[in-house]
Coordinates of C-alpha atoms and ligand atoms in Angstrom, one line a residue:
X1 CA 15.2 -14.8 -76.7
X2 CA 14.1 -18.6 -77.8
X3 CA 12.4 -18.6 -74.9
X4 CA 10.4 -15.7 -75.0
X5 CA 9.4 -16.3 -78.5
X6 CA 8.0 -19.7 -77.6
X7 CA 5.8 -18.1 -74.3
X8 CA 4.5 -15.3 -77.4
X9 CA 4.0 -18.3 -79.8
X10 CA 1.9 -20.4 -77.3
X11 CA 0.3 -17.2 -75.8
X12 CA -0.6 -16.1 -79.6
X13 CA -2.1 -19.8 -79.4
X14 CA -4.6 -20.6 -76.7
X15 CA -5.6 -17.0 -77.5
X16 CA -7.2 -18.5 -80.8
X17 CA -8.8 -21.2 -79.3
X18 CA -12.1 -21.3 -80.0
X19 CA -14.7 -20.5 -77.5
X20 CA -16.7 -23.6 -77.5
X21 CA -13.8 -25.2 -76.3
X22 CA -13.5 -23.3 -73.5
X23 CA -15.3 -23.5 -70.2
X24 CA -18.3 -21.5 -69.5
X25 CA -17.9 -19.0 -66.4
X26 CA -20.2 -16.8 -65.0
X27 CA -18.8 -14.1 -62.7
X28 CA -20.7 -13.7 -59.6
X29 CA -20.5 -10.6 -57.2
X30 CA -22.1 -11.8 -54.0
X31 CA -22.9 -10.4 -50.7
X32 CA -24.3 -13.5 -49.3
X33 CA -21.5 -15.5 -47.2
X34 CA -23.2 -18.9 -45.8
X35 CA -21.9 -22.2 -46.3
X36 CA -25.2 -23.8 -47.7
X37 CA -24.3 -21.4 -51.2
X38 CA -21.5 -23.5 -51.7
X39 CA -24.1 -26.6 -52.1
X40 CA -26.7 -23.8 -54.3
X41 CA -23.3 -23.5 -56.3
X42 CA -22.0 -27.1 -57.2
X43 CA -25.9 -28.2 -58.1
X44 CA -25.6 -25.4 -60.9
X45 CA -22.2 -26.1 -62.3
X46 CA -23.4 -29.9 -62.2
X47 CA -26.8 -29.4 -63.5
X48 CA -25.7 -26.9 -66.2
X49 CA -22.2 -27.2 -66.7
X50 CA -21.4 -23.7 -66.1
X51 CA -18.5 -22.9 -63.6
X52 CA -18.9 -20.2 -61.0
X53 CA -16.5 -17.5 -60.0
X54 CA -17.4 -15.7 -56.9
X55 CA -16.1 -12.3 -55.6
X56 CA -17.3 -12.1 -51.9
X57 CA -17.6 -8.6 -50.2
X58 CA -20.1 -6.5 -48.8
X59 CA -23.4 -5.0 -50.1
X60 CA -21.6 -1.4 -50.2
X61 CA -18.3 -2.7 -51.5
X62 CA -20.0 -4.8 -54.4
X63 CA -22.0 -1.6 -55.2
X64 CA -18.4 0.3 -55.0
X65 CA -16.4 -1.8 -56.8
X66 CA -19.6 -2.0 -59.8
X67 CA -19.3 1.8 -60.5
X68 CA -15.7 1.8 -60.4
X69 CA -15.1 -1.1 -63.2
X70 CA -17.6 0.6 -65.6
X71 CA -18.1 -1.3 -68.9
X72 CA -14.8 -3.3 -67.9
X73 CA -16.8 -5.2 -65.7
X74 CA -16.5 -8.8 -65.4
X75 CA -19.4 -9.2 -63.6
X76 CA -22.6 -10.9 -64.6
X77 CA -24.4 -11.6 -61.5
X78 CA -25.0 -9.7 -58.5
X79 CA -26.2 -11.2 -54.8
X80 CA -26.6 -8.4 -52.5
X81 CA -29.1 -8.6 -49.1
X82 CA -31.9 -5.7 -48.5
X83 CA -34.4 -4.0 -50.6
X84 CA -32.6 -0.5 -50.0
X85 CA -29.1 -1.4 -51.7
X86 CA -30.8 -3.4 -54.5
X87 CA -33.2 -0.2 -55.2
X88 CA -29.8 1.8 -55.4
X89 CA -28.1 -0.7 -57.3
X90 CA -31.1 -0.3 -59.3
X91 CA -30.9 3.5 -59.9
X92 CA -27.4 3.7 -60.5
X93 CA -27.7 2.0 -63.6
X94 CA -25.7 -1.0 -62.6
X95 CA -28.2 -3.8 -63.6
X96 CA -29.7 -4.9 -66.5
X97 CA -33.5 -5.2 -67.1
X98 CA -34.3 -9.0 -68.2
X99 CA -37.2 -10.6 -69.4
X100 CA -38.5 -13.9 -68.1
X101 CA -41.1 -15.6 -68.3
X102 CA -40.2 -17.9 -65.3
X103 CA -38.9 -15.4 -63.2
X104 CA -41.9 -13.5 -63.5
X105 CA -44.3 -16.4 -62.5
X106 CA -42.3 -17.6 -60.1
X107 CA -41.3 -14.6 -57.7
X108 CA -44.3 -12.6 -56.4
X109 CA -44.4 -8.7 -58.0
X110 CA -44.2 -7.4 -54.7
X111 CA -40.6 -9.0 -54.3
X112 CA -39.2 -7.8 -57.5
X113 CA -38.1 -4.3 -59.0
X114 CA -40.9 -2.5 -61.2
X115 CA -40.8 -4.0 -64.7
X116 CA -40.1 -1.1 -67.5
X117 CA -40.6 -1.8 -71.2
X118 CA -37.1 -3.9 -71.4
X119 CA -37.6 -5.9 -68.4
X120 CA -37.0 -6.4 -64.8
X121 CA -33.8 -5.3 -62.9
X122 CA -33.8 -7.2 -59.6
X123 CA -35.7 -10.3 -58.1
X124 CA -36.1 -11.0 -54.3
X125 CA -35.0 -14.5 -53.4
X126 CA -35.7 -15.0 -49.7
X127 CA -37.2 -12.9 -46.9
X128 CA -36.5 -12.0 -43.6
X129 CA -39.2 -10.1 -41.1
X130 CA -37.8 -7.3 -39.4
X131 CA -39.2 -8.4 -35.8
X132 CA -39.3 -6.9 -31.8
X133 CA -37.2 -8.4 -29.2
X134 CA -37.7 -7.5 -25.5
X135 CA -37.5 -8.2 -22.2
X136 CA -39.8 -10.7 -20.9
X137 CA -39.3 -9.8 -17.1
X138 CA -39.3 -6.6 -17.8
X139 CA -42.1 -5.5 -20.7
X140 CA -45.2 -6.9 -21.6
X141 CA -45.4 -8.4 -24.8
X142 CA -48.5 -5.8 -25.6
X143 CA -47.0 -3.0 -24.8
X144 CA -44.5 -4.1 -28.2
X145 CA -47.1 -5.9 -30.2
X146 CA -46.8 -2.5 -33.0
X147 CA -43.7 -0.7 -34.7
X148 CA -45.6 2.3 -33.2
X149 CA -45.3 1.7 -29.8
X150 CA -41.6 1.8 -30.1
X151 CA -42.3 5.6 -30.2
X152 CA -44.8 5.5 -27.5
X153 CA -44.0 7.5 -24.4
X154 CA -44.3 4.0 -22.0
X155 CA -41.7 3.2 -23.6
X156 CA -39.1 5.6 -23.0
X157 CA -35.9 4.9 -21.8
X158 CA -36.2 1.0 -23.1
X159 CA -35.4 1.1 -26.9
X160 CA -32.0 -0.7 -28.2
X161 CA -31.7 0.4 -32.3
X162 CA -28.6 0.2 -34.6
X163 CA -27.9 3.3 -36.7
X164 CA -31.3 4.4 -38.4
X165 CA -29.1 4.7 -41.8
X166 CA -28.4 0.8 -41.8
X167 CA -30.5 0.0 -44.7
X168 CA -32.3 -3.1 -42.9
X169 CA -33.6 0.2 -41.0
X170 CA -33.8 2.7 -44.1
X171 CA -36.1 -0.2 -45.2
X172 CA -38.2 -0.8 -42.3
X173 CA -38.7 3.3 -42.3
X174 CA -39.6 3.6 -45.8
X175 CA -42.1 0.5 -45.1
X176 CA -44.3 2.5 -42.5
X177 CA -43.6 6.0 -44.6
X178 CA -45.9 3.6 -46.9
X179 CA -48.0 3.0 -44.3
X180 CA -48.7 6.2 -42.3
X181 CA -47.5 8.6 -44.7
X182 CA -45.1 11.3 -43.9
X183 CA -46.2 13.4 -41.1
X184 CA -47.1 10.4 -38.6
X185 CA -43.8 8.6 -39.7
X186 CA -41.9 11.9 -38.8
X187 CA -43.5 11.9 -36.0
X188 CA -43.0 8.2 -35.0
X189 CA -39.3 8.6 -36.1
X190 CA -38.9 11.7 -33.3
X191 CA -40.5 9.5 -30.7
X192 CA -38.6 7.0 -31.3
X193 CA -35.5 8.6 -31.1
X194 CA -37.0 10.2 -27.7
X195 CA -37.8 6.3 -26.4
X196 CA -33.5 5.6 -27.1
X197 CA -31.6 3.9 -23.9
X198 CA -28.6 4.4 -25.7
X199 CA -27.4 6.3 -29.1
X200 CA -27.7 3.8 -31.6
X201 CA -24.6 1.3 -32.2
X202 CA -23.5 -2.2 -33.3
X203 CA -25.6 -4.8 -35.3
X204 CA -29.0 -6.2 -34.7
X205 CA -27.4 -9.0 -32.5
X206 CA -25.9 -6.5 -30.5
X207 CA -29.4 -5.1 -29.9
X208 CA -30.4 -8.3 -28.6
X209 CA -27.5 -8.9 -26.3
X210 CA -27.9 -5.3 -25.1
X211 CA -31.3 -6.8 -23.9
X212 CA -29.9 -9.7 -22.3
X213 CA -27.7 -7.5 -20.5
X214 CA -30.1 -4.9 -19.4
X215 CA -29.2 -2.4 -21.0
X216 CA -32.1 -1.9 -22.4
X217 CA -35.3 -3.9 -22.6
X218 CA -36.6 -3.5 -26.2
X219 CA -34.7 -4.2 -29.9
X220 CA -35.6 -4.9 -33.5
X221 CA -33.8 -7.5 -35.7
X222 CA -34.1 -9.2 -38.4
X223 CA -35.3 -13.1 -37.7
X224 CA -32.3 -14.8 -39.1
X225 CA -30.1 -13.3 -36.4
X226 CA -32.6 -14.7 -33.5
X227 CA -32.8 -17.7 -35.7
X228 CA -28.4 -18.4 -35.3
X229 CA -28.8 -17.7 -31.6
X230 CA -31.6 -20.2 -30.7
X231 CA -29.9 -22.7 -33.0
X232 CA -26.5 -21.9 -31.5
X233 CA -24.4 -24.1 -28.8
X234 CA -22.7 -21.3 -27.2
X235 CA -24.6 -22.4 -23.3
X236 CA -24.6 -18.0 -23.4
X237 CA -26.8 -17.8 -26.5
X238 CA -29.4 -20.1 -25.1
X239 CA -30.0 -18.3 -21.7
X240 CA -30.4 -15.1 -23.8
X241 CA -32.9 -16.6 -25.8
X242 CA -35.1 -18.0 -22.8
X243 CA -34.6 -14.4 -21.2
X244 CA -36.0 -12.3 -24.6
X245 CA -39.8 -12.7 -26.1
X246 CA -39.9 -12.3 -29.8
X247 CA -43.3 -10.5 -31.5
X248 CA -44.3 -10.6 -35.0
X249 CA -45.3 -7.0 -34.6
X250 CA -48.8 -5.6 -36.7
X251 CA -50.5 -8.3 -36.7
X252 CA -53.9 -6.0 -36.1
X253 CA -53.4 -4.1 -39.0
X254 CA -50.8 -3.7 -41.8
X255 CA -48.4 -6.9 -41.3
X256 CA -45.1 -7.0 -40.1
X257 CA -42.0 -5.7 -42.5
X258 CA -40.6 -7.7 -44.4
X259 CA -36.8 -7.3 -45.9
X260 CA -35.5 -9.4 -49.1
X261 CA -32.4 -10.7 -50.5
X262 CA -32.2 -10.8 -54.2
X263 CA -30.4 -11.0 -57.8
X264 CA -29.4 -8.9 -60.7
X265 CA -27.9 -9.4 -64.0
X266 CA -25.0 -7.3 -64.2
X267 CA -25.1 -4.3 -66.6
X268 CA -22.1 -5.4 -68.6
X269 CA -22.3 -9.0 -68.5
X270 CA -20.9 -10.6 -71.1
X271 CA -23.0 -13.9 -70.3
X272 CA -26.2 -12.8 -70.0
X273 CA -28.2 -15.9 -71.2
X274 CA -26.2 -17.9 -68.3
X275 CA -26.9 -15.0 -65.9
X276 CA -30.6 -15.2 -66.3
X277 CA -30.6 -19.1 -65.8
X278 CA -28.9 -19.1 -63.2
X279 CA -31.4 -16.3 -61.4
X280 CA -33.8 -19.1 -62.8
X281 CA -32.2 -21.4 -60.6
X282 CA -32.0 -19.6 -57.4
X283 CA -35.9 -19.4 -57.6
X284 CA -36.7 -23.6 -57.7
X285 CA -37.3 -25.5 -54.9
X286 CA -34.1 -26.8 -54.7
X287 CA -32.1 -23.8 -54.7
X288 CA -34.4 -22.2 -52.5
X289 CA -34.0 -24.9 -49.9
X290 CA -30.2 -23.6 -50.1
X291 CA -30.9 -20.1 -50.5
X292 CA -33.4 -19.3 -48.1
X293 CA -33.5 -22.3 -45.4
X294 CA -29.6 -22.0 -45.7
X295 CA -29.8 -18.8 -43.7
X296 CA -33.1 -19.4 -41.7
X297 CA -35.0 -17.3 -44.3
X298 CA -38.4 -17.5 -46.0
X299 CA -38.2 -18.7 -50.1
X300 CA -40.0 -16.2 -51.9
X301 CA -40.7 -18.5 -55.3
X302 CA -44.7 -18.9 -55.2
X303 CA -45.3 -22.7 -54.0
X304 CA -42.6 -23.6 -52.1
X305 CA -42.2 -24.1 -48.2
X306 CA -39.2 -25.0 -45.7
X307 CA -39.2 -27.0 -42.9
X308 CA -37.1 -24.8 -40.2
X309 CA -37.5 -25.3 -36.8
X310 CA -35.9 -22.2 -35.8
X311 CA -38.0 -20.0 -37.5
X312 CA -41.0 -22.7 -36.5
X313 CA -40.4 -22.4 -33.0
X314 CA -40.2 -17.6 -33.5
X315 CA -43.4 -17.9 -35.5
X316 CA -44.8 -20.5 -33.0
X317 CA -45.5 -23.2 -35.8
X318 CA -47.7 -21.0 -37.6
X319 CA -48.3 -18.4 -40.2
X320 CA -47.9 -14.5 -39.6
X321 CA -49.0 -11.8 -41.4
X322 CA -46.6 -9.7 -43.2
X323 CA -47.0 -6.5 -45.3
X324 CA -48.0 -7.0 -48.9
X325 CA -46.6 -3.6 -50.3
X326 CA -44.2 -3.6 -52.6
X327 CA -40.7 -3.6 -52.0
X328 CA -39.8 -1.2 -54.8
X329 CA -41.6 1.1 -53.2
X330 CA -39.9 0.8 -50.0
X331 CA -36.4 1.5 -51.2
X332 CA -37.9 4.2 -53.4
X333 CA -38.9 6.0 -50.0
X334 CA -35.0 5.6 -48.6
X335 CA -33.9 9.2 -49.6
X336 CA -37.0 10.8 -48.1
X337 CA -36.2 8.5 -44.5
X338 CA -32.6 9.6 -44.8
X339 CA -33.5 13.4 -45.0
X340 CA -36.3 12.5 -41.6
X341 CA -33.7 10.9 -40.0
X342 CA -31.3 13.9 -40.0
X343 CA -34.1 16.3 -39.4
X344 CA -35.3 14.2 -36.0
X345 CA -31.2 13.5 -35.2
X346 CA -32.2 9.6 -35.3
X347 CA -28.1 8.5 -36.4
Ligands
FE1 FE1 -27.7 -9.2 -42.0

């Protein structure tokens, strides 16, 4: 009985401790698995003295386990990858608008939710072009230079796609439902489904391999994936890449889609002010370097550049255009893609 009155007594104790003597924390929800955030996180806890906590899962179990904690919550950040899940993250009420001034000059408006009057939900912190893959032997490069032609009848028979509901997909859609508007992206959705060599499965690296196999002679992936297998040592990875020509597709006319990953203060944090510095963080140079460069993305913070030689040698040491809409608007368009997608059978 002594001895459970004493674990009460010293319980009762470091209870009523007061808070400045206690470490700050901030609870982070992240989707983002790459070792160079383990570097992005130790420069913050050192430069600020604010420990992190991190709960890794996926974008859809983050976005799961959100709703089901409610105001219990412990989280006060939130790292998730693609404009479509931070839209719905977005809509479900899960974030909290912010206002700041750096954040704001900083990241670009078209890489950031649609400020209201009581701030700004989400910010884009790197980006990633959704590009085509194909077959050099096999197709010529412009007979792929446009997302359209991936529903144009040369094509048929050649096109490798994961599931048209992945939201790097859902994304891209709702991208050229900006673009063409929704007859001609009905349309394009149909053909492509008509151009399929095989119903869609796997990732986007599977697309690619699928190439290198022959199984079919055309993809779409996001860059960072082409980026780990030109930078990989697996003797496998490299043939594929010397087999497979990559193109930075609408260059002619509206630019080619581009995908973000970004931030959101939670909608219960308890530490908001330390939330909204660290988003502050992710967008200077430094933590960009980390952020972006760390998975062979682009930094998204106005003024600064990486030097990556993967993504030098896709791009061909230059500059490409990419679409300028906003990405709000993108994963606004997801539920109208989603109901097209049934309607065409694209799965
Ligand atoms: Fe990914």
């Amino acid at each position: 009985m002594i001895h459970k009155a004493l674990a009460l007594a010293a319980l009762a104790l470091s209870a009523a401790l007061p808070a400045a003597a206690q470490e700050q924390v901030l609870n982070l929800y992240s989707a983002r698995h790459y070792s160079t955030d383990e570097a992005l996180y130790a420069n913050f806890t050192k430069a600020t003295g604010i420990r992190i906590q991190r709960v890794d899962a996926d974008d859809a179990g983050i976005l799961a386990r959100l709703k089901a904690e409610g105001a219990a919550s412990p989280a006060d950040v939130i790292l998730l990858v693609d404009a479509a899940r931070l839209y719905r993250g977005e809509v479900d009420g899960l974030f909290k608008p912010i206002q700041s001034k750096a954040l704001d000059e900083a990241i670009p408006a078209q890489y950031r939710a649609k400020a209201s009057a009581e701030g700004t939900t989400w910010f884009g912190f790197s980006t990633r072009a959704r590009v085509i893959v194909y077959d050099k032997m096999r197709v010529k490069r412009e007979d792929v230079d446009t997302y359209e032609e991936l529903a144009d009848p040369k094509n048929k028979g050649k096109v490798c796609l994961r599931s048209g509901s992945h939201p790097y997909n859902l994304s891209l859609f709702g991208a050229v439902l900006e673009h063409l508007g929704e007859a001609k992206t009905e349309a394009w959705l149909k053909g492509v489904v008509g151009n399929m060599a095989r119903a869609p499965k796997g990732g986007d690296t599977d697309q690619i391999k699928a190439v290198g196999a022959g199984e079919c002679q055309i993809a779409v992936s996001n860059t960072y994936y082409i980026a780990r297998l030109m930078r990989s040592t697996n003797p496998d990875d490299r043939a594929l890449m010397e087999k497979v020509g990559i193109v930075f597709p609408n260059q002619a006319s509206w630019g080619t889609h581009l995908n973000i990953a970004g931030g959101a203060v939670a909608k219960h944090a308890k530490n908001t002010a330390a939330a909204v510095k660290f988003l502050e963080y992710l967008a200077s140079a430094e933590a960009q370097n980390y952020f972006a460069n760390g998975n062979n993305e682009w930094p998204t913070a106005k003024g600064v550049k990486v030097d990556n030689a993967a993504l030098k040698a896709m791009t061909g040491g230059g500059d490409f255009k990419a679409e300028t809409i906003p990405l709000a608007a993108v994963g606004a368009n997801q539920v109208k893609v989603q109901q097209m997608l049934d309607r065409v059978g694209f799965r």
